Coordinates of C-alpha atoms in Angstrom, one line a residue:
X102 CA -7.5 -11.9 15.0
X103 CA -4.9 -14.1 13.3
X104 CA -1.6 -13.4 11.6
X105 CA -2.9 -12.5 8.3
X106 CA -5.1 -10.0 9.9
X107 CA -2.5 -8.4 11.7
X108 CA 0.1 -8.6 9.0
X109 CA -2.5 -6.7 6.8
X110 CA -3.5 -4.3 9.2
X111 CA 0.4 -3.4 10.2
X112 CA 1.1 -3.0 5.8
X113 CA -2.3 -1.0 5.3
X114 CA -1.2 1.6 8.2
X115 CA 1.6 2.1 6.8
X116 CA 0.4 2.8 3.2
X117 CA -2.1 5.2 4.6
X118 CA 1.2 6.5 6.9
X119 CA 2.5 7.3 3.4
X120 CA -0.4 8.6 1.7
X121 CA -1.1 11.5 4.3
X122 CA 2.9 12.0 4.1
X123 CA 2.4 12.9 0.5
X124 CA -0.8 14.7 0.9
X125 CA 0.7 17.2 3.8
X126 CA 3.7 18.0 1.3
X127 CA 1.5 18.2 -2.1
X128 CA -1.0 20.7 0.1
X129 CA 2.3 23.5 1.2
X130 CA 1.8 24.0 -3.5
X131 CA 4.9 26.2 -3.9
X132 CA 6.1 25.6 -0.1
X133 CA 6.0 27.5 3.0
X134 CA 8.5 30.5 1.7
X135 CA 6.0 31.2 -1.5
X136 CA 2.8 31.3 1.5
X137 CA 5.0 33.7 3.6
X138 CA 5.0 35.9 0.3
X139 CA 1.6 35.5 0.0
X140 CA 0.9 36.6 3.6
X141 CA 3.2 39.1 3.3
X142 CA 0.8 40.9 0.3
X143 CA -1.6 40.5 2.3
X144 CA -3.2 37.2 0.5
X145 CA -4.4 34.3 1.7
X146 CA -2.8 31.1 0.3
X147 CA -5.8 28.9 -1.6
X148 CA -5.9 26.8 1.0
X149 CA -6.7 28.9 3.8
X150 CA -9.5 31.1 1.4
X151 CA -11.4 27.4 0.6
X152 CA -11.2 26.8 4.4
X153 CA -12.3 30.4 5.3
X154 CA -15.0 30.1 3.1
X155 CA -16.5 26.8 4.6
X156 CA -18.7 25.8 6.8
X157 CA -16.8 23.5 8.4
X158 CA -13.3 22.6 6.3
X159 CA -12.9 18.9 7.8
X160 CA -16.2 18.1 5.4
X161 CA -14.2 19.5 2.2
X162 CA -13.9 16.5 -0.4
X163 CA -10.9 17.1 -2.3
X164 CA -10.5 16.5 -6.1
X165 CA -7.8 16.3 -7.7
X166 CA -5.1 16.8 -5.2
X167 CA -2.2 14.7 -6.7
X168 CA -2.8 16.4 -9.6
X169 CA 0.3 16.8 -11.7
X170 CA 2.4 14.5 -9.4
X171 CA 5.8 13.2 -10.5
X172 CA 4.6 15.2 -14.1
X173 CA 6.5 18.5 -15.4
X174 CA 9.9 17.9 -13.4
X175 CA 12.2 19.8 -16.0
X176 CA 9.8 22.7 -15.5
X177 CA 10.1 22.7 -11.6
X178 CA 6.7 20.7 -10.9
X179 CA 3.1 21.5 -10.7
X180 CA 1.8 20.6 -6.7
X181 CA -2.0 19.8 -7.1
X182 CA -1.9 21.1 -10.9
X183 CA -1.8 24.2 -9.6
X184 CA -5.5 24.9 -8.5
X185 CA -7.3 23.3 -5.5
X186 CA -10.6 22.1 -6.3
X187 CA -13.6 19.9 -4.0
X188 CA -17.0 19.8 -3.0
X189 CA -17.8 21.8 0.8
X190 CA -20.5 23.8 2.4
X191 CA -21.2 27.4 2.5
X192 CA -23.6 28.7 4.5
X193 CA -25.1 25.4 4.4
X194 CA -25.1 25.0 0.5
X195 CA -23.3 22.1 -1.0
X196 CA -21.1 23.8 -3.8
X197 CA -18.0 23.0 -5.9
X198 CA -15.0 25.1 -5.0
X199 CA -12.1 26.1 -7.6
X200 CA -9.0 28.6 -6.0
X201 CA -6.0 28.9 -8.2
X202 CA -2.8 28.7 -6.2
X203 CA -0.3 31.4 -6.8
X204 CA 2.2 29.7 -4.9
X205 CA 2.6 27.0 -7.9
X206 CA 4.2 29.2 -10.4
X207 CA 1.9 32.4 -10.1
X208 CA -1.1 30.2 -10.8
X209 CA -0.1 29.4 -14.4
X210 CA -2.2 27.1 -15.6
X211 CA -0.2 23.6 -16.9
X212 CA -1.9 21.2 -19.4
X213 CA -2.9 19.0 -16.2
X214 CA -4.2 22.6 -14.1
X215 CA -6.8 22.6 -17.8
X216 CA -7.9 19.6 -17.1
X217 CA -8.4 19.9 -13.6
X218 CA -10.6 23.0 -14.0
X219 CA -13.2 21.1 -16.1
X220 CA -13.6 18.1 -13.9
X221 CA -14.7 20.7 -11.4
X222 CA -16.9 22.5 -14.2
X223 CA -17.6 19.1 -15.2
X224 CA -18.8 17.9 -10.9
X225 CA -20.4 21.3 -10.5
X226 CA -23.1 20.7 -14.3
X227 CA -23.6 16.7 -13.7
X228 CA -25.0 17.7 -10.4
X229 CA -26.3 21.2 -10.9
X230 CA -24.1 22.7 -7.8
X231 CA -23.4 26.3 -7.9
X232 CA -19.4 26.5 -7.9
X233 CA -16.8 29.4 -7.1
X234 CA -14.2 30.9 -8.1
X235 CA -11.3 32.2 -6.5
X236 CA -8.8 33.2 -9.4
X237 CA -5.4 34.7 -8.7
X238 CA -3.6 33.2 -11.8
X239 CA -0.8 34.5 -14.9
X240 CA -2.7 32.6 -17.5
X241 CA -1.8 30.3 -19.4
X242 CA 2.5 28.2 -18.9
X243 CA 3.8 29.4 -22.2
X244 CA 6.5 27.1 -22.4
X245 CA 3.6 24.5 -22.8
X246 CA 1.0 26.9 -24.8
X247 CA 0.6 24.0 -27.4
X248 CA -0.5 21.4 -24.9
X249 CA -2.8 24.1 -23.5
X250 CA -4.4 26.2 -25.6
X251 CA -6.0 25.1 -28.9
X252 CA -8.0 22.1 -28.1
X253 CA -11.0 20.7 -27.1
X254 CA -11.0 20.0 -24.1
X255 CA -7.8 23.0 -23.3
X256 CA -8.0 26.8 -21.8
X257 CA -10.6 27.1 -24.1
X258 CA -13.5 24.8 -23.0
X259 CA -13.7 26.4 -19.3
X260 CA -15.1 29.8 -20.9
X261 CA -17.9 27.2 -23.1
X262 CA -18.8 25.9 -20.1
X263 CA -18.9 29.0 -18.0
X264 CA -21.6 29.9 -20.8
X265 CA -23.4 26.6 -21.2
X266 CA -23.9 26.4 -16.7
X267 CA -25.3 29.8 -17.4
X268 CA -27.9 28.5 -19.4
X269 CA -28.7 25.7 -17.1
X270 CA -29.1 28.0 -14.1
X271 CA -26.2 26.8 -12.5
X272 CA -24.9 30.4 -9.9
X273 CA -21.2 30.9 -10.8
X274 CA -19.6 33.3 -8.7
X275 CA -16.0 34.5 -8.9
X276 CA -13.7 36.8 -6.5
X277 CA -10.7 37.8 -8.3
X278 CA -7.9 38.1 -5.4
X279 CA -4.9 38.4 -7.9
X280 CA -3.5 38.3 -11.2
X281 CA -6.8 37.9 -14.0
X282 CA -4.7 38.0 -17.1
X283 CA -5.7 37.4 -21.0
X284 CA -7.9 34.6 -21.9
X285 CA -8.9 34.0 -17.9
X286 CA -10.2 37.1 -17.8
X287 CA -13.6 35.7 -19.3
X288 CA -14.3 33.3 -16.6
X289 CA -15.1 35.9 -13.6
X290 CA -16.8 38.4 -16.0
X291 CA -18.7 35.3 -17.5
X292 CA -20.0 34.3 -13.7
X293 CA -22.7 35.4 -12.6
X294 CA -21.0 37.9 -9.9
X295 CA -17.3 39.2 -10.3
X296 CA -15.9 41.0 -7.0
X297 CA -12.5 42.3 -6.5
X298 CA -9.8 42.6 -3.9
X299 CA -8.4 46.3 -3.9
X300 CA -4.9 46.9 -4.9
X301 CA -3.9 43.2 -5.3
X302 CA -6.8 42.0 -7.3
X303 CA -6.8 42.9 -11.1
X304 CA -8.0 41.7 -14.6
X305 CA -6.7 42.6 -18.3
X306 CA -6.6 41.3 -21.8
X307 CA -3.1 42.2 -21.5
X308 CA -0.8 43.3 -18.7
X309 CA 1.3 46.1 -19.0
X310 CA 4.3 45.1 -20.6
X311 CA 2.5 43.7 -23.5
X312 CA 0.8 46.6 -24.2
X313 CA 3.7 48.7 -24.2
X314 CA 5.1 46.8 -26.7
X315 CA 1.9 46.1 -28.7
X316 CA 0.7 49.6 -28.6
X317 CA 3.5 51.7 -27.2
X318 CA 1.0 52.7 -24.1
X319 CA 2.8 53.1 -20.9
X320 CA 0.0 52.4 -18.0
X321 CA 0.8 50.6 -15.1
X322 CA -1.2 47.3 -14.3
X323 CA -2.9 49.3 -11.3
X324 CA -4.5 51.9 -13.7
X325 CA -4.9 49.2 -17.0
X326 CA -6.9 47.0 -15.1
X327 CA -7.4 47.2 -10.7
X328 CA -10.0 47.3 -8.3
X329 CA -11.1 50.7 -9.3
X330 CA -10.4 50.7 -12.7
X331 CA -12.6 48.1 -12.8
X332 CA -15.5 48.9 -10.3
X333 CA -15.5 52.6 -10.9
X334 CA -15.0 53.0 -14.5
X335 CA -15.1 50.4 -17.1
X336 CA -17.9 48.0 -14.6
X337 CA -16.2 45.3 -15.5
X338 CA -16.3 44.2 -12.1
X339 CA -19.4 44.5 -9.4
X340 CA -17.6 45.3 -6.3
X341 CA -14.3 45.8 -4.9
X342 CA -13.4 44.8 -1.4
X343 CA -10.5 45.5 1.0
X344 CA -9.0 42.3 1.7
X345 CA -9.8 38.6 0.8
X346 CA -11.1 38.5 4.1
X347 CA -13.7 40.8 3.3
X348 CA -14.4 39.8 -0.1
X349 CA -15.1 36.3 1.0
X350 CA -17.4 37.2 3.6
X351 CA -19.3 38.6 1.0
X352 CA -19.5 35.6 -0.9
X353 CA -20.9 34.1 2.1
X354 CA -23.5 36.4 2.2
X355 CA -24.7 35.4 -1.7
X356 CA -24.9 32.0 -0.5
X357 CA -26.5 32.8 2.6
X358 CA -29.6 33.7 -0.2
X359 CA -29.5 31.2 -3.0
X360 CA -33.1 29.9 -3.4
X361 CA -33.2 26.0 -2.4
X362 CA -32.5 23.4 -5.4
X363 CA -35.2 20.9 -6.4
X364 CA -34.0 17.4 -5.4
X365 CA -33.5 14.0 -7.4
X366 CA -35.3 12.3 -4.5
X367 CA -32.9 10.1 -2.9
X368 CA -34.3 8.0 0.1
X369 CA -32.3 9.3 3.2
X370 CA -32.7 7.6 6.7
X371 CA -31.3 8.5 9.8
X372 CA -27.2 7.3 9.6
X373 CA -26.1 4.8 11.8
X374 CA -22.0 3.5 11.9
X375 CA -21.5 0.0 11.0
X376 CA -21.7 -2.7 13.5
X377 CA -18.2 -3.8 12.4
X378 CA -15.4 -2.2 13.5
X379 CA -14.9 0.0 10.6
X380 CA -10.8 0.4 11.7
X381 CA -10.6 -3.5 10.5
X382 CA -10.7 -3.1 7.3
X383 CA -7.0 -2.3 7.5
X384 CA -6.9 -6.2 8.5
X385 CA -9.4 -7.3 6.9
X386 CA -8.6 -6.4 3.0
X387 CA -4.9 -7.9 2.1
X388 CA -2.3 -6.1 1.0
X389 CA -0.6 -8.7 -1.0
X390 CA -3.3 -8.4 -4.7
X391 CA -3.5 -12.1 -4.9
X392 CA -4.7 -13.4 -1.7
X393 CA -8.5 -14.3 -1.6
X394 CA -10.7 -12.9 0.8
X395 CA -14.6 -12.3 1.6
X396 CA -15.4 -9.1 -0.1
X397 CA -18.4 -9.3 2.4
X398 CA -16.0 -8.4 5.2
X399 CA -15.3 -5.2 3.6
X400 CA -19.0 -4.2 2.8
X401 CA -20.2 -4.7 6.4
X402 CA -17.8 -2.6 7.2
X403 CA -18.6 0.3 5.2
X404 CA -22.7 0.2 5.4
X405 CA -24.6 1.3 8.1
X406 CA -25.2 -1.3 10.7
X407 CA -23.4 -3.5 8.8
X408 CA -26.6 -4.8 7.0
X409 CA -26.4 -5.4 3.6
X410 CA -29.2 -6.9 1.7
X411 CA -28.1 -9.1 -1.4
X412 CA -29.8 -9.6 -4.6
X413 CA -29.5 -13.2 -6.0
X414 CA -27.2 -14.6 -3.3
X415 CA -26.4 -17.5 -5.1
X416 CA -26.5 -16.7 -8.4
X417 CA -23.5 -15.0 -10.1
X418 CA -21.4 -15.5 -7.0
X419 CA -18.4 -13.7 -8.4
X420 CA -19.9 -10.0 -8.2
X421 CA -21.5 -8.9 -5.1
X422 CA -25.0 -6.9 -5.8
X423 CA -27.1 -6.0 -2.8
X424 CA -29.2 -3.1 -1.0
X425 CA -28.0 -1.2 2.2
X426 CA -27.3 2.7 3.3
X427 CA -24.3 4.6 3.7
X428 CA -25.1 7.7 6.3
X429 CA -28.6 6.9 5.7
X430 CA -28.6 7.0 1.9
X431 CA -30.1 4.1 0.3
X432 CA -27.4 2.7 -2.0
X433 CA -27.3 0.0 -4.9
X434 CA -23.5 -2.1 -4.2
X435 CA -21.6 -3.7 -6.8
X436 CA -18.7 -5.3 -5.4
X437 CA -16.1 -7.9 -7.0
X438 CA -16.3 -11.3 -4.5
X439 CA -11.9 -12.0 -3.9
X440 CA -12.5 -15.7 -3.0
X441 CA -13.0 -18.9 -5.3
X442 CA -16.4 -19.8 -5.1
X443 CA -19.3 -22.9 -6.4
X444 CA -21.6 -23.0 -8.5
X445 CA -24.4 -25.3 -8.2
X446 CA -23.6 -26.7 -11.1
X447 CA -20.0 -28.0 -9.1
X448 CA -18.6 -25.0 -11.3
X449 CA -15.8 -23.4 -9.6
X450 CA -15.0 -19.7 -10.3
X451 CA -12.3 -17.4 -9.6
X452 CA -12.3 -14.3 -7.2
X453 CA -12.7 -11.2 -9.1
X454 CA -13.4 -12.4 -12.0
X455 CA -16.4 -11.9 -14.0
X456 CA -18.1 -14.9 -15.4
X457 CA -21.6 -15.1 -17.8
X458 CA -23.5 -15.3 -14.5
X459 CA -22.3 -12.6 -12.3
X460 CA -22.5 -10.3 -15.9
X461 CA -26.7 -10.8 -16.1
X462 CA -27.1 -10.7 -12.3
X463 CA -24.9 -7.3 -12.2
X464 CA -26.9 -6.1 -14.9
X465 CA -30.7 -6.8 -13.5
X466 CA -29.9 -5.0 -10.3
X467 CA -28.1 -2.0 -12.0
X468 CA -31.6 -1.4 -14.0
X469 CA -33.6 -2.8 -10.5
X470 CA -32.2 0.6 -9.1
X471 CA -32.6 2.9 -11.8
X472 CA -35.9 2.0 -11.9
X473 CA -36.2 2.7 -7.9
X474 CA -33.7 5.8 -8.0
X475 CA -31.0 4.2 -6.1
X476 CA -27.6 5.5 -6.2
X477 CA -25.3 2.9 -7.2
X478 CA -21.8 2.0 -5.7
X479 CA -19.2 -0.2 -7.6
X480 CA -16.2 -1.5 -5.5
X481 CA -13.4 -3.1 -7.9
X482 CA -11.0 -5.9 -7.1
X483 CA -11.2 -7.4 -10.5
X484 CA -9.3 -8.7 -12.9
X485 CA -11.5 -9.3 -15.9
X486 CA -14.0 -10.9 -17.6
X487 CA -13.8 -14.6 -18.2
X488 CA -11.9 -16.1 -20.8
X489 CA -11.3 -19.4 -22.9
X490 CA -13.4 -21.8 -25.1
X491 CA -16.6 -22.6 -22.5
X492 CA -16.8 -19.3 -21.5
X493 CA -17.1 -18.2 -25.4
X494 CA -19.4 -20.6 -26.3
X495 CA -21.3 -19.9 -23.0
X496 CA -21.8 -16.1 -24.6
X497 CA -19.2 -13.8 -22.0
X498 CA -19.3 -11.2 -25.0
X499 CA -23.0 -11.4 -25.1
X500 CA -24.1 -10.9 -21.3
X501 CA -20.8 -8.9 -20.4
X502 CA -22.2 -6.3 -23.3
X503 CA -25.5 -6.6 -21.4
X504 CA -24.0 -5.2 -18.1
X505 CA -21.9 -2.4 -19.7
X506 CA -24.9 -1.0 -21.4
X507 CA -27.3 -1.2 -18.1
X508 CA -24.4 0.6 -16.8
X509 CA -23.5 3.3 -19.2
X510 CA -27.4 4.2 -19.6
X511 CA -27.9 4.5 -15.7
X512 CA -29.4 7.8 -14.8
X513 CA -29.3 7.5 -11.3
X514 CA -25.6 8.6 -10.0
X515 CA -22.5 5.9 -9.9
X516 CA -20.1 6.2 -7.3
X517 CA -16.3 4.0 -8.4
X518 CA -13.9 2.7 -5.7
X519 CA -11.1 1.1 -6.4
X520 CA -10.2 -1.1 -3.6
X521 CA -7.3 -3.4 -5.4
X522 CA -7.0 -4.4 -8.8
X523 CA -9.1 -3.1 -12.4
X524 CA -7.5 -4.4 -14.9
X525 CA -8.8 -4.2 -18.6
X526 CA -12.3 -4.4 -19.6
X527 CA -13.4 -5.3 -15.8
X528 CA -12.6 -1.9 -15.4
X529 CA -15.6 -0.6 -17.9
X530 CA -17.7 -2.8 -16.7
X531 CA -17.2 -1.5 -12.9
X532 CA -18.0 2.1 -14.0
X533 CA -14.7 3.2 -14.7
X534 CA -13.9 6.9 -15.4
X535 CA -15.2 6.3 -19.3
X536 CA -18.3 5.8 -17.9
X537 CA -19.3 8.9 -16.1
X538 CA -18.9 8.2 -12.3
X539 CA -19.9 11.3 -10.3
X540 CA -16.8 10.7 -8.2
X541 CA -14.2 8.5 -8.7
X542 CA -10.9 7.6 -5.8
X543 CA -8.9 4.8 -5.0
X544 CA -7.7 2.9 -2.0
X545 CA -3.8 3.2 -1.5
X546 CA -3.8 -0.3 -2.1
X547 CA -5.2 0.1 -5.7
X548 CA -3.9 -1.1 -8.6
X549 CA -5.5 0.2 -12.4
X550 CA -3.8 -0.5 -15.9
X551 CA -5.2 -3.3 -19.0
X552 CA -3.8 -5.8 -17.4
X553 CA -1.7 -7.4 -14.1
X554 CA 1.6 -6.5 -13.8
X555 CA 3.4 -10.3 -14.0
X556 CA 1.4 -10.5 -17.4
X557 CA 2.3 -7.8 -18.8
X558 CA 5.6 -7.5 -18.0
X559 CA 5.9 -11.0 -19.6
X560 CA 3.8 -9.8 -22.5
X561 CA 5.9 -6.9 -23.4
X562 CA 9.5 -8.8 -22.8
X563 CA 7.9 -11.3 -25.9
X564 CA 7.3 -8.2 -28.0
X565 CA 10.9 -6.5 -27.0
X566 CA 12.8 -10.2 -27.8
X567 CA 11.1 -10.4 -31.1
X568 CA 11.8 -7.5 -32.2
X569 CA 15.3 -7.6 -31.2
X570 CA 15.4 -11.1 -33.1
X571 CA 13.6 -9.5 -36.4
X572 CA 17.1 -7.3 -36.1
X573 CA 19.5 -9.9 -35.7
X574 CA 20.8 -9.5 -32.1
X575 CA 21.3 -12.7 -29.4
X576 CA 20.0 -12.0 -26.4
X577 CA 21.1 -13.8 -23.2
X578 CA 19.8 -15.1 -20.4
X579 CA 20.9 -12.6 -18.4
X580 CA 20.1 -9.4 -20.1
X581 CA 16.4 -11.0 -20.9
X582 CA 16.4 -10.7 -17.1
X583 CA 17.3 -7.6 -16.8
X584 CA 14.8 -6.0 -19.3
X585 CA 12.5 -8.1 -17.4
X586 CA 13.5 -6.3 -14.3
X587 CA 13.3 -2.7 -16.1
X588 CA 10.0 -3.8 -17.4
X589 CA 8.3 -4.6 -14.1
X590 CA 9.1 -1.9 -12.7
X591 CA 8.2 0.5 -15.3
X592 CA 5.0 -1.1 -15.8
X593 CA 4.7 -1.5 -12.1
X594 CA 4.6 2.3 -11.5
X595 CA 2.3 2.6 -14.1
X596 CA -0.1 0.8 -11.8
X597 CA 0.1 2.9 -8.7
X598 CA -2.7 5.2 -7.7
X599 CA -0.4 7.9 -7.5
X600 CA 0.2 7.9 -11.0
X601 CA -3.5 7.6 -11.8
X602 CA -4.3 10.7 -9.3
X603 CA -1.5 12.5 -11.0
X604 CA -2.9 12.1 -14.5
X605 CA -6.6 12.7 -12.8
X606 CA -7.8 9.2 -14.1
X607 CA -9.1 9.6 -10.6
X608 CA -10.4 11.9 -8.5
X609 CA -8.0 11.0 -5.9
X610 CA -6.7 8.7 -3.4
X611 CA -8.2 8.5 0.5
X612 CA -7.8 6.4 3.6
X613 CA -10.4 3.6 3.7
X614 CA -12.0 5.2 6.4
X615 CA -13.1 8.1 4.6
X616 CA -15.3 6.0 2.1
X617 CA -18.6 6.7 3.8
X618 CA -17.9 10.4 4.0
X619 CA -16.9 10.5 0.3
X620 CA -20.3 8.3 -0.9
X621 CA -22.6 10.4 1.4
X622 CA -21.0 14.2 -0.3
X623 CA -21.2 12.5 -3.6
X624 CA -24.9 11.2 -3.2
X625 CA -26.1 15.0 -1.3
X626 CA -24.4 16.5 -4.2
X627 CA -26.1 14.2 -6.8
X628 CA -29.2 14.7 -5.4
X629 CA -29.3 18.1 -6.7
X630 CA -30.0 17.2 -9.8
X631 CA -33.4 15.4 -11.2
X632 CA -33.4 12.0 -12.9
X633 CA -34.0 12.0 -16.7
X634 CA -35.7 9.3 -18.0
X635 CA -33.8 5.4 -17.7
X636 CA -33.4 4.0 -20.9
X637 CA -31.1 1.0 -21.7
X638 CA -31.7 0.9 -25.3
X639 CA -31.1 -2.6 -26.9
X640 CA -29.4 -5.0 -25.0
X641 CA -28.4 -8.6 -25.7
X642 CA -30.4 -11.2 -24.4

């Protein structure tokens, strides 16, 4: 290996140093002194409920766990948004998993803790997964109730769904195993099954110091609205349970039940690790976004036995498109190609760029596998399409429209990984998050805003001098480079995967070696859920 490699490989290690750093301090929520009080109730923490619940918690795919990240600092923080949410196995059923986190703030829900709910909802309807609820939570943050509450896609939309996943035949079951207040209320009672833990579990429209002032009642919350309040009198509630312990295992017995799923029918071979040493792709992908490098490297390290099978080879060289498996599932790879490369015409094109060519090819092969039902996996290190006067006249509008559309109209599942950069409209065309990927997370090394840094630090320095020209002012030398310097590194945080994970533009951010695991959940989750019929509607030719 050569000093590149090794220069690489000692930056990546560190990055991923950092990233489980952050990860074991987002995953304590409200810290270790809020679990004591948990334990010392009697509760389980969210954590260790998910991981009681599971077949086997090292499988868990996380979503969503830098959630609210950096966000909500004059209110004290929100680890994780508050809820943790992922994909496991219970009693051998792959289901989504949603457990509100008391420790962050009772379980209030933030704006970001809203939007975190649905993008389970959301995981658990695209791929017709039956999903649980573990809900211990004081409603709605109302400091932030106007961020929260009255829209669309707020508080609001969870109960919609909770309806609309009845209706598809989607099994919703809750446990609630603490505080059930207002509005929340509806999404255990709206599940399929609602079970209670006794005397810390309960469930009201209104606790009791609300209705003592709304109605002049006295009733403590025990009586308005516990375990057997609840299981014994109004039947709100279907059973009531003596610890979370117990109520868990009972959840485990439903699953232990659930008729089996009919299946998309995703070819599944027996897995096999790549040939490659999967460990060098520390070396082998740079650190530094500008260096070239064979994107090859990196998908013969991630498929199994390292064979992957490309489609038009030598046509379109900037994007990668090819055939191989990941833990046995067949998968359809669409990767951006890092170093300059020839055309046959003498042509030469930059890495991770996306030329007129590379656009048709990527689109062919995206329909080629909706037409065979073959997962698809986009990798991004790109920086855009191509741009100036030949490729204009050459029609890069035309044939980049073409690829968007074969990918917006795909049926068959689209997993996004962003490797390094995805900047601007390369980002759509990759499958970005506006385009429906069944799961979405980043490399630590990932870098995701409309453009590069350099350029748009440049860009926005222009705009700030004319506008402080239009008023009149002189600006030096040495105070253009110092908003310059403010500007980069504004601009430059912007770009981090951390602040896309906090803001749940991704589902999250994971150590390269984790990408196969991630693909194969994703396509055994996908795979609940038949194929409608592929139709690209009108494309440009």
């Amino acid at each position: 290996m050569n000093i590149a490699f090794n220069k690489n490989e000692d930056e990546y290690k560190q990055m991923i140093y950092r990233l489980h750093e952050r990860a074991k301090k987002v995953k304590l929520g409200g810290g270790e002194k809020k679990i004591a009080a948990q334990h010392a109730k009697g509760k389980l923490s969210a954590r260790e409920r998910i991981d009681y619940l599971l077949d086997d918690p090292n499988d868990f795919v996380e979503i969503g766990l830098f959630a609210g990240e950096g966000m909500y600092i004059a209110q004290g923080g929100c680890p994780s948004g508050g809820v943790v949410t992922g994909i496991g196995k219970v009693q051998g059923r792959t289901c989504v998993l949603v457990a509100n986190d008391a420790t962050v703030k009772a379980g209030a829900w933030f704006p970001i803790t809203a939007k975190k709910n649905l993008r389970a909802q959301e995981v658990s309807m695209e791929n017709q997964l039956p999903i649980i609820y573990l809900v211990d939570s004081a409603g709605v943050y109302l400091p932030m109730q106007d961020e929260i509450f009255p829209d669309k896609e707020h508080f609001g939309r969870q109960f919609r769904n909770n309806a609309k996943m009845s209706a598809m035949g989607i099994v919703q079951i809750a446990a609630i195993m603490g505080s059930c207040v207002a509005g929340g209320a509806y999404l255990p009672i709206m599940s399929d099954e609602a079970m209670i833990v006794d005397q810390t579990g309960s469930i009201f429209l209104a606790g009791s110091y609300l209705v003592k002032a709304a109605i002049g009642e006295s009733v403590d919350n025990e009586t308005l609205g516990g375990a057997t309040t609840h299981c014994e009198i109004s039947g709100v509630t279907d059973n009531k349970y003596d610890s979370d312990e117990d109520c868990l295992d009972a959840i485990k017995r439903i699953f232990d039940k659930i008729g089996q799923p009919q299946v998309a029918g995703f070819d599944r071979a027996a897995a096999q690790t790549p040939k490659l040493d999967e460990e060098e792709l520390y070396g082998v992908f740079p650190t530094d976004r500008v260096k070239p490098y064979d994107m090859r490297e990196v998908i013969e390290r991630l498929v199994d036995g390292s064979e992957f099978d490309e489609y038009k080879k030598d046509y379109g060289q900037t994007l990668l498109c090819g055939h191989a498996r990941i833990e046995g599932w067949a998968v359809g790879i669409v990767a951006n190609q890092r170093k300059m490369v020839k055309t046959k015409k003498g042509e030469m094109q930059m890495g991770g760029v996306i030329y007129s060519d590379s656009a048709d090819k990527a689109a062919r092969f995206i329909m080629n596998c909706n037409q065979r039902k073959i997962p698809l996996v986009f990798l991004h290190d790109v920086s855009g399409f191509m741009v100036g006067s030949k490729a204009e006249h050459g029609g890069i509008i035309k044939d980049g429209a073409k690829m968007v559309n074969a990918m917006a109209n795909s049926v068959v599942p689209k997993f996004t990984f962003i490797l390094g950069n995805s900047y601007g409209a390369g980002n759509y065309a990759m499958c970005g998050k506006a385009y429906d990927p069944r799961l979405i997370y980043a490399w630590p090394s990932a870098q995701m805003a409309v453009m590069s840094g350099a350029a748009a630090s440049n860009t926005l320095l222009q705009i700030k001098m004319a506008s402080m020209k239009g008023k009149g002012e002189e600006v030096s030398e040495e105070s253009k480079a110092e908003f310059l310097k403010e500007i980069t590194a504004q601009y430059n945080e912007q770009l981090s995967p951390y602040y896309a994970a906090a803001r749940l533009w991704i589902d999250g951010i994971i150590d390269p070696l984790d990408t196969r695991r991630v693909i194969s959940t994703g396509i055994e989750a996908a795979n609940h859920a038949p194929l409608d019929k592929f139709n690209v509607g009108v494309i440009q030719t």
